[in-house]
PDB file of C-alpha atoms in Angstrom:
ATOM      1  CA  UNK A   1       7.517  -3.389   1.424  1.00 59.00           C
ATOM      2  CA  UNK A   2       8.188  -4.523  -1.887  1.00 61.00           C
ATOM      3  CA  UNK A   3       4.684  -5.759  -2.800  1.00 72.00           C
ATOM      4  CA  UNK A   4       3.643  -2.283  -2.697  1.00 86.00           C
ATOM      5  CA  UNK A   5       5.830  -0.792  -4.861  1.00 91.00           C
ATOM      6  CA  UNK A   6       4.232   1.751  -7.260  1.00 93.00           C
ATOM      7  CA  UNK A   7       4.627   0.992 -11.385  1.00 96.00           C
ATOM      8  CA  UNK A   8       6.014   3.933 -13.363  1.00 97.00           C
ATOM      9  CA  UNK A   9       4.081   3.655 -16.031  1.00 97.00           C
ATOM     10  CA  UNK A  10       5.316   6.735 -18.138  1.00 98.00           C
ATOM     11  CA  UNK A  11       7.728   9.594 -17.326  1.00 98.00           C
ATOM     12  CA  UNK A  12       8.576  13.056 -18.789  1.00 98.00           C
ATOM     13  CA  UNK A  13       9.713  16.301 -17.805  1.00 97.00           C
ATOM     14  CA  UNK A  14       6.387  17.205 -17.128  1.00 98.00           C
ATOM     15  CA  UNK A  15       4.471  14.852 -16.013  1.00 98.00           C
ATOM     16  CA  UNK A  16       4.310  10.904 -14.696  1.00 98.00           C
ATOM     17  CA  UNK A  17       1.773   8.484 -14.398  1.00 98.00           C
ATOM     18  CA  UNK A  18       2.615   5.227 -11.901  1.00 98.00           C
ATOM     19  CA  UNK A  19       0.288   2.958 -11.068  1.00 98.00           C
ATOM     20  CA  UNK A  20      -0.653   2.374  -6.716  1.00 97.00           C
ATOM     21  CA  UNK A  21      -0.991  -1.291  -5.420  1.00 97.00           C
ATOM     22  CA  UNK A  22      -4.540  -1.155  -3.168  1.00 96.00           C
ATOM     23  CA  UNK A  23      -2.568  -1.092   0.759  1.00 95.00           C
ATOM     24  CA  UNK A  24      -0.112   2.462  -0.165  1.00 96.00           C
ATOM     25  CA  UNK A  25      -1.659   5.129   0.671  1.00 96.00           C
ATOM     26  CA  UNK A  26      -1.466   7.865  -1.998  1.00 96.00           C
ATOM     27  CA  UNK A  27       0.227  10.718   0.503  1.00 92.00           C
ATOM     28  CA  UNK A  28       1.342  11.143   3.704  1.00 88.00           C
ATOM     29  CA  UNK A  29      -0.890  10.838   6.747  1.00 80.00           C
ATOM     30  CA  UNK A  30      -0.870  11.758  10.685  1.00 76.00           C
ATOM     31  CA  UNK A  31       1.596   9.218  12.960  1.00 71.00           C
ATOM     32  CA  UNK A  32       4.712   7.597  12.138  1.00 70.00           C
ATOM     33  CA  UNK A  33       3.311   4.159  10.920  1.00 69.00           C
ATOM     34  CA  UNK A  34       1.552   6.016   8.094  1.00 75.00           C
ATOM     35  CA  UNK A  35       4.058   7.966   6.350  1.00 84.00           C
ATOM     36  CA  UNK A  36       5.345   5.169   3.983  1.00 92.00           C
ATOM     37  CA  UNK A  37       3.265   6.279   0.153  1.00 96.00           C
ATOM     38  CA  UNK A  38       3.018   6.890  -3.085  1.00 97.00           C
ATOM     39  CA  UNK A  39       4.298   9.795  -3.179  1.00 96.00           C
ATOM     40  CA  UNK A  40       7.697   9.816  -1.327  1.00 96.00           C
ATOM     41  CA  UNK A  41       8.346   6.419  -3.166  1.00 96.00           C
ATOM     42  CA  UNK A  42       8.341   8.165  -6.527  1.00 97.00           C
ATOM     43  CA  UNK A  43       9.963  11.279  -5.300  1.00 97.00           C
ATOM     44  CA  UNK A  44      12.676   8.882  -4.574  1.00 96.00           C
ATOM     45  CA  UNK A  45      12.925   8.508  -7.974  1.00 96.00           C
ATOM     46  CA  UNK A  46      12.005  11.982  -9.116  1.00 98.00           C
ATOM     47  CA  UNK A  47      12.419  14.694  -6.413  1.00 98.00           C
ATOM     48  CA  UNK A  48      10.360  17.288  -8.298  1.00 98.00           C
ATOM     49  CA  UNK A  49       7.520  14.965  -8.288  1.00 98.00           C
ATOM     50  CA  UNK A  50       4.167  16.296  -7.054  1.00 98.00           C
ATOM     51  CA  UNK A  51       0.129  14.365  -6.708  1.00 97.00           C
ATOM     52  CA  UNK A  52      -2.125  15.858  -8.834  1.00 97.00           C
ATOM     53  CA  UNK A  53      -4.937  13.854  -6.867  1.00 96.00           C
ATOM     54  CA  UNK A  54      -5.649  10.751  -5.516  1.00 95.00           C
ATOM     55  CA  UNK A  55      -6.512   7.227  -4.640  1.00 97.00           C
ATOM     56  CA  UNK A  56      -8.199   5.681  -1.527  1.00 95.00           C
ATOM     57  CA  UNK A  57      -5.572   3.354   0.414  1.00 95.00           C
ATOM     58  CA  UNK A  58      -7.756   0.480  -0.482  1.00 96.00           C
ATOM     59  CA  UNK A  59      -8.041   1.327  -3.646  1.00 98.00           C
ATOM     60  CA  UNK A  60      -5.561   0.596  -6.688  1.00 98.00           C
ATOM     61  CA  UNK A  61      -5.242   1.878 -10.323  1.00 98.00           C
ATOM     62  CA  UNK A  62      -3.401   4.812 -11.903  1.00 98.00           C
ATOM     63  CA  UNK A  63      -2.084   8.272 -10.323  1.00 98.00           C
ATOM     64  CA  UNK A  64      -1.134  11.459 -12.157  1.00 98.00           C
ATOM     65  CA  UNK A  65       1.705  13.361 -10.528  1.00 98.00           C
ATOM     66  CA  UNK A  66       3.203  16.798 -12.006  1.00 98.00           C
ATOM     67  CA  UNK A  67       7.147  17.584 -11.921  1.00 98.00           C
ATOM     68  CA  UNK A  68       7.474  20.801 -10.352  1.00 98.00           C
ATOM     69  CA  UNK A  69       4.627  23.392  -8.588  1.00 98.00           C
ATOM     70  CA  UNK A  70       3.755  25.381 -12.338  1.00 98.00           C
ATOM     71  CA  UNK A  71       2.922  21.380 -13.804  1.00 98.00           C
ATOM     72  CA  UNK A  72       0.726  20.908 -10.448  1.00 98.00           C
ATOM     73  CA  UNK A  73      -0.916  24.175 -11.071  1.00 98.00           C
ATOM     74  CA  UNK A  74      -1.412  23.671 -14.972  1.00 98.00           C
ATOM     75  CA  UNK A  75      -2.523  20.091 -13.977  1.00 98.00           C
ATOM     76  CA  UNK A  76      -4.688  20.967 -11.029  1.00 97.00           C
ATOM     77  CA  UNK A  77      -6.649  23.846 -13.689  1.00 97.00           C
ATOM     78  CA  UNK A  78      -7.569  21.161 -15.741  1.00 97.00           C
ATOM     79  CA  UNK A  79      -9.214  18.878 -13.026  1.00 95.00           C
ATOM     80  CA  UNK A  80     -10.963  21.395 -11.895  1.00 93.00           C
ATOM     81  CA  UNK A  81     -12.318  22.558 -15.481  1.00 93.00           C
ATOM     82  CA  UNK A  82     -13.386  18.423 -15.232  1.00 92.00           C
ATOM     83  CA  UNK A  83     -11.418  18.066 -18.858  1.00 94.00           C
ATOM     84  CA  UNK A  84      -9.335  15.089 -16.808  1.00 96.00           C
ATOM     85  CA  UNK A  85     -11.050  11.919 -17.813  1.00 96.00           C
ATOM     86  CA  UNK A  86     -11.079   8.820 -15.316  1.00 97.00           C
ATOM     87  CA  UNK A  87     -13.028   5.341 -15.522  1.00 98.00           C
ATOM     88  CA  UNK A  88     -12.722   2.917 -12.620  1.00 98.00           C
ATOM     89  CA  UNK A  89     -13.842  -1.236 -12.759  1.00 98.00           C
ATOM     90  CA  UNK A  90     -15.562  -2.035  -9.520  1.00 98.00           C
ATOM     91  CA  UNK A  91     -17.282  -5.586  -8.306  1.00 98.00           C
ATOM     92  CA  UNK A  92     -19.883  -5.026  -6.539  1.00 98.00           C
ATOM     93  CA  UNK A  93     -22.326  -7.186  -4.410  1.00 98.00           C
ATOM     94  CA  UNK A  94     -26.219  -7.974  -5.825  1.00 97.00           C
ATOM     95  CA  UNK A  95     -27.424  -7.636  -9.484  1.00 97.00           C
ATOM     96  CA  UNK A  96     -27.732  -3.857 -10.348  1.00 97.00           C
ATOM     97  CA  UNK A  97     -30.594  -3.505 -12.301  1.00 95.00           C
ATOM     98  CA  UNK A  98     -29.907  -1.106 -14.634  1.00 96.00           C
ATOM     99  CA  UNK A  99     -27.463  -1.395 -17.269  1.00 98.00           C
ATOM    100  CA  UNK A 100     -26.316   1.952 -17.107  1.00 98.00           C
ATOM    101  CA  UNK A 101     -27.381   5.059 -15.227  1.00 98.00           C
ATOM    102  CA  UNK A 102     -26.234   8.406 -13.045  1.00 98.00           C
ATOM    103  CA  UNK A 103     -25.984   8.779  -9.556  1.00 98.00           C
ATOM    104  CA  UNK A 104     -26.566  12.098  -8.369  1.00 98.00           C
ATOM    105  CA  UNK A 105     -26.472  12.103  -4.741  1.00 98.00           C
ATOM    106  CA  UNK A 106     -24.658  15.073  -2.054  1.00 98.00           C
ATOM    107  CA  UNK A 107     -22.234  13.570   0.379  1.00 98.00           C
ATOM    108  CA  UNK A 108     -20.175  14.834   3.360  1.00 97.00           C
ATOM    109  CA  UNK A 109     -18.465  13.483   5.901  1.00 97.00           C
ATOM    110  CA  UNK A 110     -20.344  11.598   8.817  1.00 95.00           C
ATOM    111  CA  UNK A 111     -18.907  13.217  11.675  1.00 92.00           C
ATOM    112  CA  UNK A 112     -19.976   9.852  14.038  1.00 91.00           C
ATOM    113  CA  UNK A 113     -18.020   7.672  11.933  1.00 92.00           C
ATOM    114  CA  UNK A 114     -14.817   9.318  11.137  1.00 90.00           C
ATOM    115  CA  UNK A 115     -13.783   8.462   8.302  1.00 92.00           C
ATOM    116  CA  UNK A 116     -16.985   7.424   6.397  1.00 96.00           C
ATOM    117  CA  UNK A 117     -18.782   9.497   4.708  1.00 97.00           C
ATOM    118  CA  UNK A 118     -22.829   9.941   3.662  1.00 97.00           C
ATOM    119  CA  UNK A 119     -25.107  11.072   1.281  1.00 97.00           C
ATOM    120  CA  UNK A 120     -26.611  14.667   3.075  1.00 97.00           C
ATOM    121  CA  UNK A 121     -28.935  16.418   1.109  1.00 97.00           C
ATOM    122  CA  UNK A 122     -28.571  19.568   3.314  1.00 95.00           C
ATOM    123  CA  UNK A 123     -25.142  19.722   4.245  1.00 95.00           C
ATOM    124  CA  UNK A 124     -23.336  17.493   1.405  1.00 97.00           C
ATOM    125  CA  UNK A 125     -21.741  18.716  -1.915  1.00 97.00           C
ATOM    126  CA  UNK A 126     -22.666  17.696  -5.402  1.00 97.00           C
ATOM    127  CA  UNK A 127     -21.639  14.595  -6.640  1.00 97.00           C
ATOM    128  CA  UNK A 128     -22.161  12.926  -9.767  1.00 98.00           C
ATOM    129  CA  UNK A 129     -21.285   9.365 -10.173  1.00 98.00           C
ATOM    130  CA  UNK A 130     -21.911   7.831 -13.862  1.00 98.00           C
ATOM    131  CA  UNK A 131     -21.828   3.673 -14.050  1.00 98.00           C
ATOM    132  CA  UNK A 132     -22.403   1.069 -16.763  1.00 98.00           C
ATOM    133  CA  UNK A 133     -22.851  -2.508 -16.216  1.00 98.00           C
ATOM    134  CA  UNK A 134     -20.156  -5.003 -18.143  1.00 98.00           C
ATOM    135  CA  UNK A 135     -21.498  -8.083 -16.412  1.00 98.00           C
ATOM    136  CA  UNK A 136     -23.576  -9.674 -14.170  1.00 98.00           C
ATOM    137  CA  UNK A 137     -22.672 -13.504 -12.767  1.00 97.00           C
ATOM    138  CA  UNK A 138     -24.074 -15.722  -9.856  1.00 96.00           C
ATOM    139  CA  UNK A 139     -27.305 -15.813  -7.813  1.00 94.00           C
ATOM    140  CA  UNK A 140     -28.837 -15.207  -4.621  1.00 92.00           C
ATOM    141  CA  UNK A 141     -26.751 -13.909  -1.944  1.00 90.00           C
ATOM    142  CA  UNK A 142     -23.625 -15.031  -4.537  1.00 93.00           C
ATOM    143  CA  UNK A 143     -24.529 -12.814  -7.579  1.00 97.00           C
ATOM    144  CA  UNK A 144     -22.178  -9.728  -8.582  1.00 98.00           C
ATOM    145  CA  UNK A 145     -21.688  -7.442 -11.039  1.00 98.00           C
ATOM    146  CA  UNK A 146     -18.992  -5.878 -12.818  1.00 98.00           C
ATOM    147  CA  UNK A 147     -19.286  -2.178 -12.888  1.00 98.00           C
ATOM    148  CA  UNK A 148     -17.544   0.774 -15.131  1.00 98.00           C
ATOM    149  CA  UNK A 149     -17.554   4.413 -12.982  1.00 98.00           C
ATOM    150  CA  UNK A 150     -16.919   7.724 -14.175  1.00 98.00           C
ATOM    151  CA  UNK A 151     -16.894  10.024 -11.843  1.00 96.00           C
ATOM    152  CA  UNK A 152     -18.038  13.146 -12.748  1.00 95.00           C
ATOM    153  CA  UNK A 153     -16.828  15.173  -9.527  1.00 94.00           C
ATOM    154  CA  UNK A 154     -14.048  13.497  -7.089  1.00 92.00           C
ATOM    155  CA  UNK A 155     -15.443  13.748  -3.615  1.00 95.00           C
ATOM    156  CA  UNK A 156     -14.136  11.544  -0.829  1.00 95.00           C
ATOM    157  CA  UNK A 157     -14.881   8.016  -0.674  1.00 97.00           C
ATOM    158  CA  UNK A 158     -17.693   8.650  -3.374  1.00 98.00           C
ATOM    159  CA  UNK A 159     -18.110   5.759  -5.666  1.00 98.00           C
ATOM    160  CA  UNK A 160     -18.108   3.764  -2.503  1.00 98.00           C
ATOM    161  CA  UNK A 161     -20.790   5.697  -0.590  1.00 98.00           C
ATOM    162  CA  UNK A 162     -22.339   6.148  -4.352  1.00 98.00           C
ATOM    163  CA  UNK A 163     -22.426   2.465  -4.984  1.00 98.00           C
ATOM    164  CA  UNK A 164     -23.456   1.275  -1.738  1.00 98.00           C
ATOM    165  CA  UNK A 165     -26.129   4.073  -1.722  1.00 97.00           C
ATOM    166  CA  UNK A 166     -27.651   1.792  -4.750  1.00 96.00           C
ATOM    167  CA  UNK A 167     -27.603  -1.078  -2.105  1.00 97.00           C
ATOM    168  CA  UNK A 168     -24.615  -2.564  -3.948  1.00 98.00           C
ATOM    169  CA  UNK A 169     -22.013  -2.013  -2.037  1.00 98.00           C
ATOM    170  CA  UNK A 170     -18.222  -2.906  -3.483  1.00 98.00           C
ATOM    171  CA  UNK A 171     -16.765  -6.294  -2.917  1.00 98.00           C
ATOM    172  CA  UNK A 172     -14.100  -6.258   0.253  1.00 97.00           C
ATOM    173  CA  UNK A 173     -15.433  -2.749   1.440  1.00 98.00           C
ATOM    174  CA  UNK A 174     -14.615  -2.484   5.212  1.00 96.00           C
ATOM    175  CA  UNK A 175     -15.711   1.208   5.483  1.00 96.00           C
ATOM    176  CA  UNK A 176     -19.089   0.278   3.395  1.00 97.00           C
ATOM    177  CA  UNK A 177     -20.080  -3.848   2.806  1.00 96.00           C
ATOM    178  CA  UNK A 178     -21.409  -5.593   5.123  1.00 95.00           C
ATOM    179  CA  UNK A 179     -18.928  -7.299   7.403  1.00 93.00           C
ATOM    180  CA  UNK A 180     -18.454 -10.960   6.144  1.00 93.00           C
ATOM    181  CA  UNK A 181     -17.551  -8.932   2.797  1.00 95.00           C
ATOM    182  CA  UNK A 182     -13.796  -7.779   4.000  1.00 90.00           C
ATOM    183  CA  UNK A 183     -13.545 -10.769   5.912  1.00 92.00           C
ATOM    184  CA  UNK A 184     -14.329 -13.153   2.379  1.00 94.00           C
ATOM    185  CA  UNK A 185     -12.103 -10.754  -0.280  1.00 95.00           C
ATOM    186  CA  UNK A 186      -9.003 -10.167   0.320  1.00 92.00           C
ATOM    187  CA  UNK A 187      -8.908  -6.445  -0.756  1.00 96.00           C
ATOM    188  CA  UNK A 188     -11.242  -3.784  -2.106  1.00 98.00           C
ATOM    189  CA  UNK A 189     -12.709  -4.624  -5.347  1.00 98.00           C
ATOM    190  CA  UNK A 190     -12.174  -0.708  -6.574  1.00 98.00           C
ATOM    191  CA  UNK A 191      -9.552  -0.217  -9.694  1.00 98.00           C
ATOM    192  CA  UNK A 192      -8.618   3.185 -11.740  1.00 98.00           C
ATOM    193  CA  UNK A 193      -8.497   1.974 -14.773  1.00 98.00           C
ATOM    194  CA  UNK A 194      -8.057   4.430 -16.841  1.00 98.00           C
ATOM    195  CA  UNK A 195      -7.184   8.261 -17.437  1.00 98.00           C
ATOM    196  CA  UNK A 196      -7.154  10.528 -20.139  1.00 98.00           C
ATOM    197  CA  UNK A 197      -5.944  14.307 -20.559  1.00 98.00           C
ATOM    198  CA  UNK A 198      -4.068  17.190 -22.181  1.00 97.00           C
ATOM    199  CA  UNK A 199      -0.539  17.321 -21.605  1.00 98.00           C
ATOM    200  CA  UNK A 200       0.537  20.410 -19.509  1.00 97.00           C
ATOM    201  CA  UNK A 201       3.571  21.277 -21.532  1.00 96.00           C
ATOM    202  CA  UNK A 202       3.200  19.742 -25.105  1.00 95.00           C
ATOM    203  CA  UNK A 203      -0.550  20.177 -25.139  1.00 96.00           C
ATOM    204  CA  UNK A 204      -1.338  16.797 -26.638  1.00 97.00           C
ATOM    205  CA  UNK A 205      -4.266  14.477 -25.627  1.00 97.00           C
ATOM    206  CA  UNK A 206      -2.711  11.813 -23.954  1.00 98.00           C
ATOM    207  CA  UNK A 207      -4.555   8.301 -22.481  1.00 98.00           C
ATOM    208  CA  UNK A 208      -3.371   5.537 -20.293  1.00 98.00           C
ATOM    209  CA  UNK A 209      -4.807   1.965 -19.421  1.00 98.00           C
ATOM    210  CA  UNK A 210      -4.555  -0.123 -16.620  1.00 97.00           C
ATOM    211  CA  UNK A 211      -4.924  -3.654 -15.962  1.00 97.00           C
ATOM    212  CA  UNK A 212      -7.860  -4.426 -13.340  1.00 97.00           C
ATOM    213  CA  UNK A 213      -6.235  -7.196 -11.128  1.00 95.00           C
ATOM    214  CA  UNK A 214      -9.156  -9.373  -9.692  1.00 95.00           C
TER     215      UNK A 214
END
């Protein structure tokens, strides 16, 4: 499908960094119908091509992938020394109070609602959401606001379940919003914006911007 096609955004011999349309998933997944993604598009491209991590189906922004298995290892060291910097946009629902603030909430998965997950302060892992507000518009049951994210760790579905844990859950959310949400915006209102990091090969600090699209 062509409206899904991933954006190469910058290619070496080391690494590339494409940006996924929210609706591709990022890899693979079980049955037929979901093997069309992100990954085997750009391996079409470049064969060596490997994800370094990854982005919800519904969500879009930019993707790291590593040519070769010793880039994905060199790559994969420095997300988990946490020296890989990310910052997502999000829209949320409600007026968030705060203008700026930490999340610190455990989550796992909710084994009732496969796939959702929830905060669970005795079985859940760490996870550390930072968020500043960039703007706040309409009233009532209209008003949103605009929402920068750095997330501190990268656990599954966690500025989502982090967000709507705040009781503002992200605009278009069908996992998370209320239900007239994903039936009034189109998509999920979730965007990596940005990323930052030390090349594995040259060993040069390297940053990359994306547009947010809604």
């Amino acid at each position: 499908m062509p409206h899904l096609a991933p954006v190469i955004v910058h290619a070496d011999d080391a690494i590339i960094v494409t940006e996924k349309p929210s609706g591709l998933l990022s890899q693979p997944a079980r049955g037929e119908e979901r093997k069309d993604c992100l990954e085997l598009r750009v391996q079409a491209q470049y064969p060596d091509a490997l994800l370094v991590h990854r982005l919800d189906m519904a969500t879009s922004g930019l993707i790291l992938l590593a040519r070769g298995p010793e880039m994905l290892r060199r790559m994969n060291h420095a997300f988990a020394q946490r020296t890989v910097g990310k910052r997502y946009v999000a829209t949320v629902h409600g007026r968030v109070a705060r203008d700026s603030g930490e999340i610190d909430l455990p989550l796992a998965a909710d084994p009732d609602n496969n796939p959702r997950q929830r905060v669970d302060h005795e079985r859940g892992k760490r996870a550390l959401t930072r968020y500043r507000v960039v703007e706040r518009r309409g009233e009532g049951d209209a008003a949103v606001s605009r929402v920068e994210l750095e997330p501190v760790t990268g656990r599954t579905h966690q500025l989502r379940v982090h967000l709507m844990s705040l009781g503002h859950p992200i605009l278009g959310d069908v996992l998370y919003a209320p239900p007239h949400s994903a039936q009034f915006y189109a998509r999920l209102h979730l965007h990596a914006a940005a990323i930052a990091f030390i090349h594995p090969e040259r060993r040069t600090a390297m940053s990359f911007e994306s547009a947010v699209p809604f």
